[in-house]
Every structure is written in C-alpha cells, then in structure tokens.
GROMACS .gro file of C-alpha atoms in nm:
model
  460
    1MET     CA    1   1.755 -12.363   5.766
    2ASN     CA    2   1.611 -12.438   5.417
    3ALA     CA    3   1.687 -12.082   5.269
    4HIS     CA    4   2.049 -12.120   5.382
    5LEU     CA    5   2.058 -12.470   5.270
    6ALA     CA    6   1.917 -12.343   4.911
    7ALA     CA    7   2.195 -12.061   4.886
    8ARG     CA    8   2.501 -12.321   4.983
    9ARG     CA    9   2.319 -12.598   4.718
   10LYS     CA   10   2.400 -12.342   4.441
   11GLN     CA   11   2.765 -12.349   4.493
   12ASP     CA   12   2.776 -12.711   4.636
   13PRO     CA   13   2.484 -12.942   4.521
   14LYS     CA   14   2.609 -13.203   4.781
   15PHE     CA   15   2.602 -12.956   5.048
   16VAL     CA   16   2.398 -13.112   5.358
   17LEU     CA   17   2.334 -12.969   5.729
   18ALA     CA   18   2.255 -13.328   5.852
   19ASN     CA   19   2.507 -13.595   5.740
   20ASP     CA   20   2.269 -13.868   5.817
   21GLY     CA   21   1.958 -13.658   5.698
   22VAL     CA   22   1.819 -13.620   6.068
   23HIS     CA   23   2.098 -13.513   6.313
   24ALA     CA   24   2.238 -13.128   6.248
   25ASN     CA   25   2.597 -13.114   6.177
   26PRO     CA   26   2.789 -12.800   6.349
   27THR     CA   27   2.651 -12.562   6.086
   28GLY     CA   28   2.297 -12.680   6.134
   29HIS     CA   29   2.329 -12.627   6.534
   30TRP     CA   30   2.462 -12.252   6.475
   31LEU     CA   31   2.145 -12.163   6.244
   32MET     CA   32   1.900 -12.304   6.500
   33THR     CA   33   2.114 -12.104   6.768
   34GLN     CA   34   2.109 -11.780   6.551
   35ALA     CA   35   1.723 -11.825   6.508
   36ILE     CA   36   1.687 -11.870   6.880
   37CYS     CA   37   1.889 -11.539   6.939
   38ASP     CA   38   1.686 -11.361   6.694
   39TYR     CA   39   1.372 -11.477   6.872
   40LEU     CA   40   1.515 -11.370   7.184
   41ARG     CA   41   1.619 -11.009   7.061
   42GLN     CA   42   1.249 -10.947   6.946
   43GLN     CA   43   1.153 -11.018   7.269
   44GLY     CA   44   1.364 -10.732   7.399
   45ILE     CA   45   1.656 -10.924   7.532
   46ARG     CA   46   2.008 -10.848   7.333
   47THR     CA   47   2.297 -11.084   7.271
   48GLY     CA   48   2.602 -10.989   7.421
   49GLN     CA   49   2.853 -11.017   7.137
   50GLY     CA   50   2.762 -10.940   6.768
   51VAL     CA   51   2.882 -11.283   6.617
   52SER     CA   52   2.749 -11.383   6.244
   53LEU     CA   53   2.789 -11.670   6.050
   54ASP     CA   54   3.051 -11.620   5.790
   55ASP     CA   55   2.957 -11.777   5.429
   56GLN     CA   56   3.167 -12.100   5.464
   57GLY     CA   57   2.999 -12.181   5.775
   58PRO     CA   58   3.169 -12.283   6.103
   59LYS     CA   59   3.494 -12.478   6.072
   60ASP     CA   60   3.493 -12.674   6.370
   61SER     CA   61   3.287 -12.825   6.648
   62HIS     CA   62   3.420 -12.571   6.899
   63LEU     CA   63   3.175 -12.310   6.752
   64LEU     CA   64   2.888 -12.506   6.938
   65GLU     CA   65   3.036 -12.384   7.250
   66TRP     CA   66   2.928 -12.062   7.181
   67LYS     CA   67   2.630 -11.927   7.367
   68CYS     CA   68   2.370 -11.636   7.335
   69VAL     CA   69   2.441 -11.440   7.645
   70LEU     CA   70   2.263 -11.141   7.797
   71ASP     CA   71   2.419 -10.806   7.834
   72ALA     CA   72   2.465 -10.676   8.152
   73PRO     CA   73   2.374 -10.528   8.399
   74MET     CA   74   2.039 -10.683   8.417
   75ASP     CA   75   1.785 -10.764   8.672
   76PRO     CA   76   1.895 -11.135   8.781
   77ALA     CA   77   1.540 -11.241   8.740
   78TRP     CA   78   1.513 -11.142   8.386
   79ASN     CA   79   1.727 -11.394   8.235
   80ALA     CA   80   1.703 -11.638   7.897
   81ASP     CA   81   1.584 -11.922   8.099
   82SER     CA   82   1.366 -11.786   8.331
   83LEU     CA   83   1.202 -11.573   8.011
   84ALA     CA   84   1.166 -11.852   7.779
   85LEU     CA   85   1.035 -12.071   8.077
   86GLU     CA   86   0.770 -11.801   8.156
   87ARG     CA   87   0.657 -11.738   7.772
   88SER     CA   88   0.646 -12.098   7.698
   89HIS     CA   89   0.418 -12.201   8.007
   90TYR     CA   90   0.228 -11.860   7.921
   91LEU     CA   91   0.176 -11.916   7.542
   92LEU     CA   92   0.152 -12.297   7.558
   93ASN     CA   93  -0.064 -12.339   7.827
   94GLY     CA   94  -0.314 -12.096   7.667
   95ASN     CA   95  -0.350 -11.889   7.966
   96TRP     CA   96  -0.498 -11.569   7.818
   97ILE     CA   97  -0.822 -11.473   7.836
   98HIS     CA   98  -1.039 -11.194   7.650
   99ALA     CA   99  -1.355 -11.104   7.837
  100THR     CA  100  -1.639 -10.853   7.699
  101PRO     CA  101  -1.927 -10.778   7.933
  102LEU     CA  102  -2.249 -10.857   7.789
  103LYS     CA  103  -2.541 -10.590   7.823
  104ALA     CA  104  -2.756 -10.815   8.036
  105PRO     CA  105  -2.858 -10.771   8.422
  106ARG     CA  106  -2.651 -10.880   8.711
  107PHE     CA  107  -2.756 -11.175   8.895
  108ASP     CA  108  -2.709 -11.223   9.261
  109VAL     CA  109  -2.491 -11.496   9.449
  110THR     CA  110  -2.646 -11.616   9.769
  111GLU     CA  111  -2.492 -11.800  10.071
  112GLY     CA  112  -2.722 -11.948  10.342
  113GLY     CA  113  -3.019 -11.742  10.174
  114GLN     CA  114  -2.848 -11.418  10.199
  115VAL     CA  115  -2.721 -11.229   9.921
  116VAL     CA  116  -2.355 -11.203   9.918
  117GLY     CA  117  -2.251 -11.049   9.598
  118THR     CA  118  -2.329 -10.986   9.236
  119LEU     CA  119  -2.194 -11.108   8.909
  120THR     CA  120  -2.253 -11.011   8.520
  121ALA     CA  121  -2.286 -11.217   8.234
  122TYR     CA  122  -1.947 -11.222   8.033
  123GLU     CA  123  -1.827 -11.347   7.686
  124LEU     CA  124  -1.486 -11.500   7.725
  125GLN     CA  125  -1.242 -11.578   7.442
  126ALA     CA  126  -1.019 -11.826   7.553
  127PRO     CA  127  -0.832 -12.101   7.393
  128ASP     CA  128  -0.979 -12.347   7.640
  129SER     CA  129  -0.814 -12.656   7.413
  130LEU     CA  130  -0.502 -12.542   7.552
  131GLY     CA  131  -0.444 -12.649   7.945
  132ALA     CA  132  -0.553 -12.304   8.065
  133ASP     CA  133  -0.718 -12.408   8.393
  134LEU     CA  134  -1.049 -12.237   8.362
  135ARG     CA  135  -1.261 -12.383   8.661
  136ASN     CA  136  -1.639 -12.283   8.743
  137LEU     CA  137  -1.740 -12.254   9.091
  138ASN     CA  138  -1.785 -12.627   9.147
  139GLY     CA  139  -1.417 -12.660   9.056
  140LEU     CA  140  -1.479 -12.877   8.744
  141SER     CA  141  -1.240 -12.809   8.462
  142ILE     CA  142  -1.392 -12.638   8.170
  143ASN     CA  143  -1.101 -12.718   7.944
  144GLN     CA  144  -1.108 -13.134   7.879
  145ARG     CA  145  -0.907 -13.130   7.541
  146THR     CA  146  -0.544 -13.098   7.628
  147GLY     CA  147  -0.464 -13.469   7.628
  148GLU     CA  148  -0.627 -13.491   7.272
  149LEU     CA  149  -0.437 -13.191   7.138
  150LEU     CA  150  -0.120 -13.354   7.263
  151LYS     CA  151  -0.209 -13.718   7.104
  152LEU     CA  152  -0.269 -13.533   6.771
  153VAL     CA  153   0.076 -13.325   6.797
  154GLN     CA  154   0.267 -13.641   6.880
  155ARG     CA  155   0.103 -13.847   6.602
  156ARG     CA  156   0.170 -13.551   6.353
  157GLN     CA  157   0.524 -13.549   6.438
  158ARG     CA  158   0.553 -13.922   6.425
  159VAL     CA  159   0.419 -13.970   6.068
  160LEU     CA  160   0.641 -13.701   5.959
  161THR     CA  161   0.958 -13.827   6.126
  162ASP     CA  162   0.875 -14.188   6.039
  163ALA     CA  163   0.843 -14.114   5.657
  164TRP     CA  164   1.161 -13.882   5.655
  165LEU     CA  165   1.399 -14.160   5.816
  166ASN     CA  166   1.262 -14.381   5.602
  167GLU     CA  167   1.319 -14.171   5.292
  168VAL     CA  168   1.688 -14.072   5.384
  169GLY     CA  169   1.740 -14.477   5.458
  170HIS     CA  170   1.846 -14.407   5.850
  171LEU     CA  171   1.846 -14.728   6.018
  172ARG     CA  172   1.821 -14.796   6.386
  173PRO     CA  173   1.675 -15.086   6.583
  174GLY     CA  174   1.298 -15.097   6.633
  175MET     CA  175   1.246 -14.802   6.393
  176ALA     CA  176   0.883 -14.818   6.229
  177LYS     CA  177   0.867 -14.790   5.857
  178GLY     CA  178   0.693 -14.484   5.779
  179LEU     CA  179   0.462 -14.406   5.493
  180PRO     CA  180   0.590 -14.237   5.156
  181VAL     CA  181   0.665 -13.882   5.191
  182ALA     CA  182   0.379 -13.748   4.977
  183GLU     CA  183   0.139 -13.982   5.179
  184ALA     CA  184   0.282 -13.858   5.513
  185ALA     CA  185   0.252 -13.497   5.396
  186ASP     CA  186  -0.101 -13.540   5.315
  187GLU     CA  187  -0.174 -13.753   5.648
  188ALA     CA  188   0.018 -13.458   5.846
  189GLU     CA  189  -0.180 -13.190   5.678
  190ARG     CA  190  -0.511 -13.380   5.810
  191LEU     CA  191  -0.393 -13.397   6.142
  192TYR     CA  192  -0.277 -12.995   6.110
  193ILE     CA  193  -0.638 -12.925   6.049
  194GLN     CA  194  -0.776 -13.097   6.352
  195ILE     CA  195  -0.510 -12.976   6.549
  196VAL     CA  196  -0.598 -12.628   6.446
  197ASN     CA  197  -0.963 -12.663   6.492
  198LEU     CA  198  -0.881 -12.779   6.849
  199VAL     CA  199  -0.688 -12.481   6.931
  200GLN     CA  200  -0.902 -12.205   6.793
  201PRO     CA  201  -1.028 -11.984   7.068
  202THR     CA  202  -1.395 -12.086   7.184
  203LYS     CA  203  -1.649 -11.831   7.260
  204LEU     CA  204  -1.820 -11.944   7.595
  205THR     CA  205  -2.103 -11.710   7.765
  206LEU     CA  206  -2.145 -11.770   8.114
  207LYS     CA  207  -2.509 -11.815   8.208
  208LEU     CA  208  -2.607 -11.718   8.521
  209VAL     CA  209  -2.941 -11.801   8.705
  210PRO     CA  210  -3.105 -11.507   8.911
  211ASN     CA  211  -3.239 -11.577   9.267
  212ALA     CA  212  -3.624 -11.630   9.242
  213GLU     CA  213  -3.644 -11.377   9.523
  214PRO     CA  214  -3.346 -11.093   9.473
  215PHE     CA  215  -3.420 -10.929   9.797
  216PRO     CA  216  -3.445 -11.016  10.165
  217GLY     CA  217  -3.701 -10.908  10.385
  218LYS     CA  218  -4.062 -10.883  10.385
  219LYS     CA  219  -4.231 -10.945  10.078
  220SER     CA  220  -4.581 -10.752   9.998
  221ASP     CA  221  -4.779 -10.642   9.710
  222TRP     CA  222  -4.767 -10.277   9.591
  223HIS     CA  223  -5.009 -10.198   9.296
  224GLY     CA  224  -4.927 -10.557   9.158
  225PHE     CA  225  -4.556 -10.518   9.187
  226ASP     CA  226  -4.350 -10.721   9.442
  227ARG     CA  227  -4.231 -10.510   9.735
  228TYR     CA  228  -3.949 -10.594   9.973
  229GLU     CA  229  -3.874 -10.405  10.309
  230PHE     CA  230  -3.524 -10.499  10.450
  231LEU     CA  231  -3.272 -10.334  10.680
  232VAL     CA  232  -2.978 -10.129  10.590
  233ALA     CA  233  -2.751  -9.988  10.815
  234GLY     CA  234  -3.039  -9.996  11.078
  235ASN     CA  235  -3.302  -9.821  10.850
  236THR     CA  236  -3.563  -9.977  10.657
  237ALA     CA  237  -3.536  -9.983  10.259
  238SER     CA  238  -3.804 -10.058  10.028
  239VAL     CA  239  -3.774 -10.164   9.708
  240VAL     CA  240  -4.040 -10.216   9.469
  241VAL     CA  241  -3.920 -10.457   9.176
  242PRO     CA  242  -4.062 -10.458   8.779
  243LYS     CA  243  -4.179 -10.754   8.602
  244LYS     CA  244  -3.852 -10.728   8.387
  245SER     CA  245  -3.568 -10.491   8.425
  246ALA     CA  246  -3.480 -10.262   8.195
  247PRO     CA  247  -3.108 -10.287   8.044
  248GLY     CA  248  -2.877 -10.138   8.312
  249ASN     CA  249  -3.107 -10.159   8.588
  250PRO     CA  250  -3.234  -9.802   8.625
  251TRP     CA  251  -3.405  -9.692   8.922
  252VAL     CA  252  -3.600  -9.426   9.107
  253TRP     CA  253  -3.527  -9.293   9.463
  254HIS     CA  254  -3.789  -9.098   9.648
  255GLY     CA  255  -3.703  -8.860   9.931
  256GLU     CA  256  -3.997  -8.882  10.122
  257PHE     CA  257  -4.378  -8.956  10.094
  258PHE     CA  258  -4.318  -9.261   9.894
  259GLY     CA  259  -4.669  -9.388   9.760
  260HIS     CA  260  -4.802  -9.052   9.744
  261LYS     CA  261  -4.948  -8.980   9.377
  262PRO     CA  262  -4.788  -9.313   9.245
  263ALA     CA  263  -4.884  -9.283   8.898
  264PRO     CA  264  -4.542  -9.219   8.775
  265ASP     CA  265  -4.382  -9.495   8.964
  266ILE     CA  266  -4.639  -9.748   8.819
  267ALA     CA  267  -4.555  -9.635   8.476
  268LEU     CA  268  -4.189  -9.652   8.548
  269LEU     CA  269  -4.227 -10.012   8.687
  270GLY     CA  270  -4.379 -10.093   8.340
  271HIS     CA  271  -4.076  -9.961   8.179
  272GLY     CA  272  -3.839 -10.189   8.396
  273PHE     CA  273  -3.760  -9.952   8.692
  274HIS     CA  274  -3.718 -10.011   9.037
  275ILE     CA  275  -3.872  -9.785   9.298
  276VAL     CA  276  -3.672  -9.709   9.607
  277TYR     CA  277  -3.726  -9.535   9.954
  278LEU     CA  278  -3.516  -9.499  10.266
  279SER     CA  279  -3.710  -9.444  10.568
  280VAL     CA  280  -3.499  -9.201  10.750
  281PRO     CA  281  -3.809  -8.979  10.857
  282ASN     CA  282  -3.718  -8.630  11.047
  283MET     CA  283  -3.372  -8.632  10.932
  284LEU     CA  284  -3.485  -8.352  10.692
  285GLY     CA  285  -3.190  -8.417  10.446
  286SER     CA  286  -2.917  -8.350  10.740
  287PRO     CA  287  -2.566  -8.474  10.715
  288GLU     CA  288  -2.689  -8.783  10.900
  289ALA     CA  289  -2.959  -8.852  10.618
  290VAL     CA  290  -2.683  -8.803  10.374
  291SER     CA  291  -2.474  -9.093  10.534
  292HIS     CA  292  -2.769  -9.319  10.526
  293TRP     CA  293  -2.815  -9.279  10.170
  294ASN     CA  294  -2.459  -9.330  10.105
  295SER     CA  295  -2.492  -9.690  10.259
  296LEU     CA  296  -2.823  -9.773  10.068
  297TYR     CA  297  -2.656  -9.634   9.738
  298ARG     CA  298  -2.359  -9.893   9.815
  299GLU     CA  299  -2.573 -10.184   9.886
  300LEU     CA  300  -2.780 -10.134   9.561
  301THR     CA  301  -2.530 -10.061   9.325
  302ARG     CA  302  -2.291 -10.334   9.466
  303ARG     CA  303  -2.480 -10.617   9.587
  304TYR     CA  304  -2.756 -10.562   9.377
  305GLY     CA  305  -2.616 -10.426   9.045
  306PHE     CA  306  -2.835 -10.112   9.028
  307ALA     CA  307  -2.735  -9.831   8.811
  308SER     CA  308  -2.483  -9.605   8.895
  309LYS     CA  309  -2.701  -9.308   8.845
  310PRO     CA  310  -3.058  -9.280   9.009
  311ALA     CA  311  -3.347  -9.081   8.924
  312LEU     CA  312  -3.408  -8.868   9.241
  313VAL     CA  313  -3.770  -8.776   9.324
  314GLY     CA  314  -3.785  -8.499   9.611
  315LEU     CA  315  -4.156  -8.410   9.675
  316SER     CA  316  -4.194  -8.121   9.935
  317ARG     CA  317  -3.958  -8.197  10.234
  318GLY     CA  318  -3.825  -8.483  10.050
  319GLY     CA  319  -3.622  -8.190   9.829
  320LEU     CA  320  -3.388  -8.157  10.119
  321TYR     CA  321  -3.304  -8.518  10.103
  322CYS     CA  322  -3.250  -8.531   9.737
  323TYR     CA  323  -3.071  -8.214   9.688
  324ASN     CA  324  -2.833  -8.249   9.968
  325TRP     CA  325  -2.728  -8.599   9.893
  326ALA     CA  326  -2.702  -8.511   9.516
  327ALA     CA  327  -2.492  -8.216   9.612
  328ALA     CA  328  -2.243  -8.434   9.774
  329ASN     CA  329  -2.259  -8.716   9.500
  330PRO     CA  330  -2.323  -8.500   9.179
  331ASP     CA  331  -2.145  -8.781   8.998
  332LYS     CA  332  -2.414  -9.029   9.101
  333VAL     CA  333  -2.711  -8.876   8.987
  334ALA     CA  334  -2.897  -8.891   8.650
  335CYS     CA  335  -3.146  -8.643   8.707
  336ILE     CA  336  -3.377  -8.487   8.988
  337TYR     CA  337  -3.770  -8.446   8.958
  338GLY     CA  338  -3.876  -8.202   9.240
  339ASP     CA  339  -4.235  -8.167   9.320
  340ALA     CA  340  -4.320  -7.860   9.527
  341PRO     CA  341  -3.975  -7.947   9.668
  342VAL     CA  342  -3.837  -7.776   9.975
  343CYS     CA  343  -3.516  -7.596   9.862
  344ASP     CA  344  -3.421  -7.386  10.150
  345PHE     CA  345  -3.522  -7.491  10.514
  346LYS     CA  346  -3.532  -7.083  10.610
  347SER     CA  347  -3.867  -7.077  10.394
  348TRP     CA  348  -3.988  -7.409  10.519
  349PRO     CA  349  -3.992  -7.531  10.792
  350GLY     CA  350  -3.822  -7.218  10.939
  351GLY     CA  351  -4.136  -6.986  10.794
  352LYS     CA  352  -3.862  -6.694  10.782
  353GLY     CA  353  -4.041  -6.567  10.432
  354LYS     CA  354  -4.371  -6.583  10.322
  355GLY     CA  355  -4.440  -6.930  10.395
  356LYS     CA  356  -4.650  -7.058  10.704
  357GLY     CA  357  -4.335  -7.272  10.856
  358SER     CA  358  -4.363  -7.553  11.114
  359ALA     CA  359  -4.206  -7.453  11.464
  360GLY     CA  360  -4.198  -7.848  11.542
  361ASP     CA  361  -4.031  -7.923  11.205
  362TRP     CA  362  -3.778  -7.623  11.271
  363LYS     CA  363  -3.665  -7.738  11.640
  364LEU     CA  364  -3.590  -8.065  11.426
  365ILE     CA  365  -3.376  -7.875  11.184
  366LEU     CA  366  -3.167  -7.710  11.445
  367GLU     CA  367  -3.121  -8.064  11.604
  368ARG     CA  368  -3.061  -8.287  11.330
  369PHE     CA  369  -2.809  -8.021  11.181
  370HIS     CA  370  -2.644  -7.980  11.513
  371PHE     CA  371  -2.689  -7.601  11.514
  372ALA     CA  372  -2.595  -7.405  11.843
  373ASP     CA  373  -2.891  -7.160  11.773
  374GLU     CA  374  -3.129  -7.031  11.539
  375ALA     CA  375  -2.873  -6.758  11.412
  376GLU     CA  376  -2.631  -7.061  11.289
  377ALA     CA  377  -2.921  -7.205  11.124
  378LEU     CA  378  -3.005  -6.885  10.946
  379ALA     CA  379  -2.659  -6.834  10.834
  380TRP     CA  380  -2.580  -7.205  10.695
  381LYS     CA  381  -2.488  -7.174  10.331
  382LEU     CA  382  -2.544  -7.551  10.231
  383ASN     CA  383  -2.924  -7.550  10.155
  384PRO     CA  384  -3.001  -7.665   9.797
  385ILE     CA  385  -3.035  -7.292   9.673
  386ASP     CA  386  -2.688  -7.233   9.768
  387ASN     CA  387  -2.517  -7.525   9.681
  388LEU     CA  388  -2.602  -7.586   9.317
  389ALA     CA  389  -2.241  -7.562   9.145
  390PRO     CA  390  -2.165  -7.929   9.195
  391LEU     CA  391  -2.486  -8.031   9.037
  392ALA     CA  392  -2.421  -7.737   8.721
  393ALA     CA  393  -2.067  -7.904   8.703
  394ALA     CA  394  -2.200  -8.245   8.634
  395LYS     CA  395  -2.488  -8.134   8.443
  396VAL     CA  396  -2.741  -8.305   8.629
  397PRO     CA  397  -3.090  -8.205   8.462
  398LEU     CA  398  -3.377  -8.087   8.672
  399LEU     CA  399  -3.777  -8.094   8.641
  400HIS     CA  400  -3.978  -7.885   8.904
  401VAL     CA  401  -4.354  -7.910   8.945
  402PHE     CA  402  -4.521  -7.634   9.143
  403GLY     CA  403  -4.829  -7.443   9.249
  404ASP     CA  404  -4.791  -7.059   9.194
  405ALA     CA  405  -5.033  -7.040   9.497
  406ASP     CA  406  -4.836  -7.246   9.729
  407ASP     CA  407  -4.811  -7.079  10.076
  408VAL     CA  408  -4.642  -7.361  10.264
  409VAL     CA  409  -4.314  -7.401  10.044
  410PRO     CA  410  -4.383  -7.080   9.863
  411TRP     CA  411  -4.233  -7.133   9.493
  412ASP     CA  412  -4.046  -6.810   9.456
  413GLU     CA  413  -3.855  -6.903   9.777
  414ASN     CA  414  -3.750  -7.243   9.667
  415THR     CA  415  -3.817  -7.358   9.315
  416GLY     CA  416  -3.778  -6.988   9.167
  417LEU     CA  417  -3.466  -6.957   9.352
  418ILE     CA  418  -3.338  -7.283   9.220
  419ALA     CA  419  -3.414  -7.186   8.838
  420GLU     CA  420  -3.258  -6.867   8.847
  421ARG     CA  421  -2.933  -6.971   9.033
  422TYR     CA  422  -2.913  -7.290   8.823
  423GLU     CA  423  -2.958  -7.159   8.482
  424LYS     CA  424  -2.684  -6.874   8.562
  425LEU     CA  425  -2.420  -7.164   8.664
  426GLY     CA  426  -2.534  -7.308   8.314
  427GLY     CA  427  -2.756  -7.561   8.443
  428LYS     CA  428  -3.069  -7.706   8.275
  429ILE     CA  429  -3.414  -7.690   8.451
  430GLU     CA  430  -3.787  -7.757   8.330
  431LEU     CA  431  -4.059  -7.599   8.492
  432ILE     CA  432  -4.432  -7.683   8.497
  433ARG     CA  433  -4.644  -7.422   8.663
  434LYS     CA  434  -4.978  -7.527   8.826
  435PRO     CA  435  -5.169  -7.180   8.810
  436GLY     CA  436  -5.361  -7.135   9.136
  437VAL     CA  437  -5.273  -7.447   9.309
  438GLY     CA  438  -5.121  -7.459   9.654
  439HIS     CA  439  -4.881  -7.697   9.790
  440HIS     CA  440  -5.153  -7.963   9.727
  441PRO     CA  441  -5.252  -8.158   9.543
  442HIS     CA  442  -4.924  -8.268   9.409
  443GLY     CA  443  -4.802  -8.447   9.084
  444LEU     CA  444  -4.996  -8.374   8.768
  445GLU     CA  445  -5.335  -8.530   8.607
  446ASP     CA  446  -5.126  -8.670   8.350
  447SER     CA  447  -4.780  -8.787   8.483
  448THR     CA  448  -4.629  -8.834   8.086
  449PRO     CA  449  -4.407  -8.541   8.106
  450ILE     CA  450  -4.248  -8.681   8.456
  451VAL     CA  451  -4.218  -9.033   8.336
  452GLU     CA  452  -4.067  -8.930   8.003
  453PHE     CA  453  -3.816  -8.673   8.167
  454ILE     CA  454  -3.706  -8.959   8.403
  455ARG     CA  455  -3.690  -9.211   8.119
  456LYS     CA  456  -3.488  -8.936   7.891
  457HIS     CA  457  -3.222  -8.902   8.146
  458THR     CA  458  -3.176  -9.229   8.282
  459ALA     CA  459  -3.107  -9.421   7.933
  460PRO     CA  460  -2.805  -9.618   7.938
   0.00000   0.00000   0.00000
C-alpha cells in the first residue's frame, strides 16, 4: 500500500487511501484484497479470474463485492477459509517442534516398580512462548508466556494507533490522546524487541532421571559389578551392569558357559559394556533357542535401550547358538568372537569326523531340531559352516581362538571350514592359533586382542 501510495502521489500529491486517515477507501480495500490473494497463491491456491487494478484505481464501491475465488474442481476440504484457519492456528499457536536426539543413555520408565518403557533425552526447539500446548508427564504446561505476549502486542498496537489518530486529527468519543508519532515509534520499537525476545525459539533439554535399579529380579555381585537375573519369556536372563554405560549402550552376549574365563568380560565391563547371558541349556542353537534369543533381544533393545548390534561370544557349543542366531539376524550383529566354537553339529556332538563326539548330546540334537532320524540330521544344510552367506553380506567381522590339538571340537572341521568359506564369500575373519593346545584351556593368557576386537567393532 505504501508503494502504491507513493507512486500515485507523484501524479496527485493529495491522493489518499483513507479519506479520514484511518479507514481505507475502495482502492485501499482492493490493495489489501490483492495482497491476500497473492499470499494464497504462494500457498498453492489459485484465483479464479485474473483481475488487475488499473492505474486509476476502482471507480465505484461495487468493486468491494469482488472476491478472490478458487478454481474448480477442488477438494471441498481445501478452501480458502479452512486453509487460512488451519495455517493461522498452526503458525500463530506456534505448534511446531524440532527435536534432535542427544547422544545420551536411554532411561527407563517404571510403573508399579516394573519397567514399562524407555525414554531418550532430546533437545527440543520450540516457540514455547506461542501457545504451543507442550506438557510434561504431570500435565503441567511448559508454555507460560502466551498471555504476556498478547499484552505486549496489544500495547504496541494501541501506542501506534493512538499516536496516528492524534496525528491525523481523527476524533471519536473516548479516544485517548496519543504520543507524538516520533515518541510512539520509539516506544513501539522497544515493545517490538520485547516481543521478538519472547517468541525466539527456546532450546529445552529434557533431563530424565534413570532408575536406581534398572533391572528387575535377583541382584547379586559378579566380580564387583551388579548382576541381575530375571525371566524373559520363561527363561532366566542374566545381565551384568557396568559402573557407567559407554555411549550407545554396547553389550556382549554369551551363547553358553557364561562366567568361564571371565577376564575379557571384566575388562569390557570397565569399558562400559553390559554382559548378557540367556539360560536355554541343552537347546544347542536349535530354532527354539533362536526364538528365545529373539525375545531377549527385543526386551533389551526396546525396554532397556541396549545397542541394536551386540557382540556375540560363542565358546564351545555356544558357537551353535551365536552363529545360528546371527544367520537369522545378520543385521543385528556387531561381531562374533568364537572360542573353540562348534560350527557343525556333525563334528560335535555327532563325532562323524575326527572328534570324540557326545552320544547324549547327539541325541539332543535329533530331539531339539526335530529330525526324524540321523540321516535327516546329517543331510541338514544350515549348520554354521553352511550358512555364512548372510553374515558375509552384512560384513560381520569374526575372530576365532582355537587350539590346533583340539580332539573334542577339531579346529579343521569347525574353525578351519568357517575361515576358508567365509573368506571366499568376501568376509573378514581373524584367527589366533594356540599351538599344541586342545579344547581346554579356553581363552588367552592376555585377553587384550579379544577385548580390542570387540571394542573396535561395537564402537557407535
């Protein structure tokens, strides 16, 4: 309107858009209508007929009947009124939030002493001064400044209105005497600064307090760390908790024989890892065991915020658990450390190669895998040595420690085949040979290579 007024006054110095200095005449109203139509077009709403204002302006008041109409056909739900109402509510009420997850541990939500969910700390950017009804869990409004903002806006409008009405000599009953225009402009600027400061986006960090005891069940001491034992889908899960969790909540998951040769676990606890074991003995990595592992994985990642990819530790028969679960869930595995691991049940407990075998455990294989007979078991093609493609495709790194004199789980029937076949598939495997050592003792005198392998491949 100012631009139009300036252009017209070059031709006619007495031209006005408001005869009384306040209320717009037909030309002024049309300029406002045109601005509204321009805004609607910017929002993707088109005017029905292209009507432009001529240089002389509207000649009669009938132009005030013209409307900015929408092209048809159009969804009835999208009309100028509803869109304007929706956008004004959305913008003026400040209902927008930008949230960025912080690199911080997740925290538990409890109800009646039971963990029912997890929360992650977020940094929120929101105009909390604008009526966005942000509420915390107790229902208390975070936004307390809407009323103050409204008062400031109304005061600024009144200062400018009274000053202008006084300047143009507009008289009406009860009209307050305004400030001189220059003083009013200064006061309006001061109020404007207050308004801007009030509506600036505010960064809020949600500070969530973790539970003192994040896990249910029996609590005990394990090498100076808290150990919790609780049921998950009917099976006992054990979780050893570090003094302080490392970023991302990394964890180590044992297949079997948890607690044997604990040096790597103790070192990893010192680096902020959780140590996990699910007691499903005598299942030997069968589909039922894999199903139970799935249940524990969901529990730990969803409820307790554990990392999405644990490091798996397969010691001896624990190799069947780790490799079979990993093959079914290759995208959920950070790495696998195998310690003289069983990678083919024909070798152990079947004893069909050079190894001693175990008749009782071979019978369990037939039962747990629901094989009709031994021939079906021997023909099965999903032993770890046969099912490496999913892990290679997911680029899961492997580390095997083995004794080359092992007559229980012969290395060349297990680790040797894993290494040969995994490398052919493009996978990476590290081997640590213990010359002249049998199936026992497990582990290494210096567990540093094991610890560093797991830390390297679980880094967030």
